[in-house]
Short mmCIF file of C-alpha atoms in Angstrom, two decimals:
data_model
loop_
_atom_site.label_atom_id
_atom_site.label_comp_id
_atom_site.label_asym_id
_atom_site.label_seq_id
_atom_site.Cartn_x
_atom_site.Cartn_y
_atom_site.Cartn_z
CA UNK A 18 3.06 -24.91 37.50
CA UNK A 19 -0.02 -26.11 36.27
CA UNK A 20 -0.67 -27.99 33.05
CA UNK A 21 -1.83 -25.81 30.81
CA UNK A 22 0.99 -23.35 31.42
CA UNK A 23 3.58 -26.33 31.48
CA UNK A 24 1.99 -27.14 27.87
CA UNK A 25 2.31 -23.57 26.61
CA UNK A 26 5.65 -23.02 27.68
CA UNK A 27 6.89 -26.51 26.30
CA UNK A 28 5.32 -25.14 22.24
CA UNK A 29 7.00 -21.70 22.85
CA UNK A 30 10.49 -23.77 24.08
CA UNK A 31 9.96 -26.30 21.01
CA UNK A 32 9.24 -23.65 18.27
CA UNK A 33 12.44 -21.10 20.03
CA UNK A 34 14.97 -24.34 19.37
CA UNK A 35 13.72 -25.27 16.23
CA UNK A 36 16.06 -23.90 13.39
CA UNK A 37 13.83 -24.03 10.69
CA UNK A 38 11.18 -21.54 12.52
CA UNK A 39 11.26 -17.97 13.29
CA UNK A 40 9.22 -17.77 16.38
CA UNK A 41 9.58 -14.19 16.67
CA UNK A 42 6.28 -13.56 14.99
CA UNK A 43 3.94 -16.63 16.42
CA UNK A 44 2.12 -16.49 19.75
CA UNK A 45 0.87 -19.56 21.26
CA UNK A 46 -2.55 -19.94 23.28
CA UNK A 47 -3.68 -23.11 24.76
CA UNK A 48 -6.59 -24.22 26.34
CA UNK A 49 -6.29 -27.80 27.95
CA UNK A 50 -4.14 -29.06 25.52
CA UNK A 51 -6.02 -26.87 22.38
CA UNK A 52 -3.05 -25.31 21.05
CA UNK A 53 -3.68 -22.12 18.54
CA UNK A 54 -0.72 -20.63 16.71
CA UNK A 55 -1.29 -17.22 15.37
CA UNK A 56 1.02 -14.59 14.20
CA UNK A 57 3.23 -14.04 10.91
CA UNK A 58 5.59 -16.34 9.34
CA UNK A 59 7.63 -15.54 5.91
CA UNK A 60 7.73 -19.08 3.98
CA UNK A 61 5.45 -22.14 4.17
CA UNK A 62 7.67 -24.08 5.04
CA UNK A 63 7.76 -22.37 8.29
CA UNK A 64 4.35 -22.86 8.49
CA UNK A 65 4.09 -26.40 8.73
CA UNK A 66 7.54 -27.03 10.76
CA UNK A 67 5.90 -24.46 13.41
CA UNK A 68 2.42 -26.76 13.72
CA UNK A 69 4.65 -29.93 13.74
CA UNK A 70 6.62 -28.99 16.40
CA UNK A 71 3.74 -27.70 18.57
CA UNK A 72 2.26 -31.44 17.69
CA UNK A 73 5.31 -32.94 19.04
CA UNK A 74 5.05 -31.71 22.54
CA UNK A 75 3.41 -34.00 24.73
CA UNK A 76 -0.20 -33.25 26.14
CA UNK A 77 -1.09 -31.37 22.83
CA UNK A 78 -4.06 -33.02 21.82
CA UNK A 79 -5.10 -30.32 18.85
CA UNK A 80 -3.39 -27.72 16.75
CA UNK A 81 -5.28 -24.72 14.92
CA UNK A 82 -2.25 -23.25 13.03
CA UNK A 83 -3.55 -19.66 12.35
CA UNK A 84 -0.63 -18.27 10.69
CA UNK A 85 -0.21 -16.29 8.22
CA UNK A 86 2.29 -16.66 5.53
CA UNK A 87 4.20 -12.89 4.58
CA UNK A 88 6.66 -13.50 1.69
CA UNK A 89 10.08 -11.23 2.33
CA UNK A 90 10.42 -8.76 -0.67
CA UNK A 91 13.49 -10.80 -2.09
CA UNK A 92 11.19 -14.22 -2.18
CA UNK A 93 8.25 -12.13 -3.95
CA UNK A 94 7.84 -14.07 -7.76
CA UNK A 95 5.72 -12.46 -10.04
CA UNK A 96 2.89 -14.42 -12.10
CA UNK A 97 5.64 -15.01 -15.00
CA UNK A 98 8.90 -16.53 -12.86
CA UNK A 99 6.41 -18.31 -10.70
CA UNK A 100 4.91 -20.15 -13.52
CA UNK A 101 8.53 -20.87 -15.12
CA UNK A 102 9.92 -22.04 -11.92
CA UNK A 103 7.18 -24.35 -11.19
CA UNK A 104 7.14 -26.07 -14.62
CA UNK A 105 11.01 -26.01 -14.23
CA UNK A 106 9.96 -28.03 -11.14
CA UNK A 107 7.38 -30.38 -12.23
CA UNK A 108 9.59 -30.67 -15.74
CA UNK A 109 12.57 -32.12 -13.20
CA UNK A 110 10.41 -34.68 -11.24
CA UNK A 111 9.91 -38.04 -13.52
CA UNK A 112 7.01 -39.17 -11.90
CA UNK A 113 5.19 -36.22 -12.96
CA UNK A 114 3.55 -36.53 -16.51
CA UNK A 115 4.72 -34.22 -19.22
CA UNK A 116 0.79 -32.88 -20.04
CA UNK A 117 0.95 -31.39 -16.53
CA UNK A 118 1.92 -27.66 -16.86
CA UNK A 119 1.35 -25.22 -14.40
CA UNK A 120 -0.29 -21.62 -14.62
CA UNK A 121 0.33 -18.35 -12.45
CA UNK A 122 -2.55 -15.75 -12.27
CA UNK A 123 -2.45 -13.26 -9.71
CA UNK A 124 -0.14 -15.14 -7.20
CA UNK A 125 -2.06 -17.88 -7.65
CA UNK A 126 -0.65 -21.67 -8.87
CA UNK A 127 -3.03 -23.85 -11.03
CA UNK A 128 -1.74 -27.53 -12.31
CA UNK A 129 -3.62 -28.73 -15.52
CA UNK A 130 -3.34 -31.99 -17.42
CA UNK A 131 -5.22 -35.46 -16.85
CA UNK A 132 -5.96 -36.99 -13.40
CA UNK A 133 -3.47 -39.63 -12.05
CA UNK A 134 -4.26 -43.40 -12.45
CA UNK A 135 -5.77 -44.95 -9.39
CA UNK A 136 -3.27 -46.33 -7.36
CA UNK A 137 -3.09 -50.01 -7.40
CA UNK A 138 -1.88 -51.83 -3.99
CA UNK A 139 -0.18 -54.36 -6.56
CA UNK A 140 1.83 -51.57 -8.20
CA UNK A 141 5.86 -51.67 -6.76
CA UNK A 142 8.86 -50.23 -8.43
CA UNK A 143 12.22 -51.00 -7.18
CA UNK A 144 15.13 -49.14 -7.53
CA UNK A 145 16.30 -51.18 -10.62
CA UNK A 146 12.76 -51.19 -12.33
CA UNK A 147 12.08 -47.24 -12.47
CA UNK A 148 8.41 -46.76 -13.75
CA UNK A 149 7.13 -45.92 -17.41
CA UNK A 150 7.34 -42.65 -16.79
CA UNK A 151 10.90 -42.11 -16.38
CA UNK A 152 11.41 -43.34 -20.06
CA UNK A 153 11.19 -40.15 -21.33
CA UNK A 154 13.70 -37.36 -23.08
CA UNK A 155 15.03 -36.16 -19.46
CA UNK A 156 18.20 -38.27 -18.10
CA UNK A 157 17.11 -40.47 -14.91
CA UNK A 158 19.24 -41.43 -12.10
CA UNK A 159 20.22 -45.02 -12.17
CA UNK A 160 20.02 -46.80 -8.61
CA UNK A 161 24.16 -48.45 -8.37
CA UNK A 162 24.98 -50.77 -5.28
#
């Protein structure tokens, strides 16, 4: 078998075994090591696991995911619950400020507030130092040993 073919068969194998892709939808073309997913996937998720596992065979040297994302009708979200779950989301994650709030508009997700600090290579936190902006009104985990 020749290497191109050994390459292609090794993505389909890799993308079959993985449990967190449906392969049903995806065909897989390569060209010397040029791998090109295309086909239908239903989260995003999916998405990315399928290109990392085509990146984890050995003699890939590129991947062009070309898939396209179809939600199932039971993970559809309209404009309002998308925008409540996400700031439900961003709301629950302390490193996030509280002037971020995100917006829904036609399927569409849009974060506004300010810009993030710079990140400083001087800047650590440890577990028992959590940073400023976990002192606010939401409860915070507390590392034990």
């Amino acid at each position: 078998m020749d290497k191109t073919k050994a390459i292609h068969n090794a993505v389909k194998a890799g993308l079959r075994v993985n449990p967190l892709v449906n392969d049903s939808g995806i065909t897989v073309m390569n060209m010397d090591g040029d791998v090109t997913l295309t086909g239908v996937v239903t989260s995003y998720p999916q998405y990315l696991e399928a290109a990392a596992a085509a990146r984890r065979v050995a003699g890939v040297r590129n991947v062009h995911n070309h898939l396209e994302v179809v939600l199932l009708p039971h993970d559809y979200r309209d404009d309002a619950m998308l925008t409540t779950e996400a700031n439900n989301t961003l709301r629950a994650n302390v490193t996030v400020p509280d002037s971020v709030e995100a917006i829904a508009h036609n399927g569409n997700l849009t974060l506004t507030g300010p810009s993030p600090p710079p990140r400083s290579s001087r800047t650590r936190w440890t577990t028992t130092q959590p940073p400023p902006t976990a002192a606010r009104s939401r409860s915070t985990p507390t590392a034990t040993r």
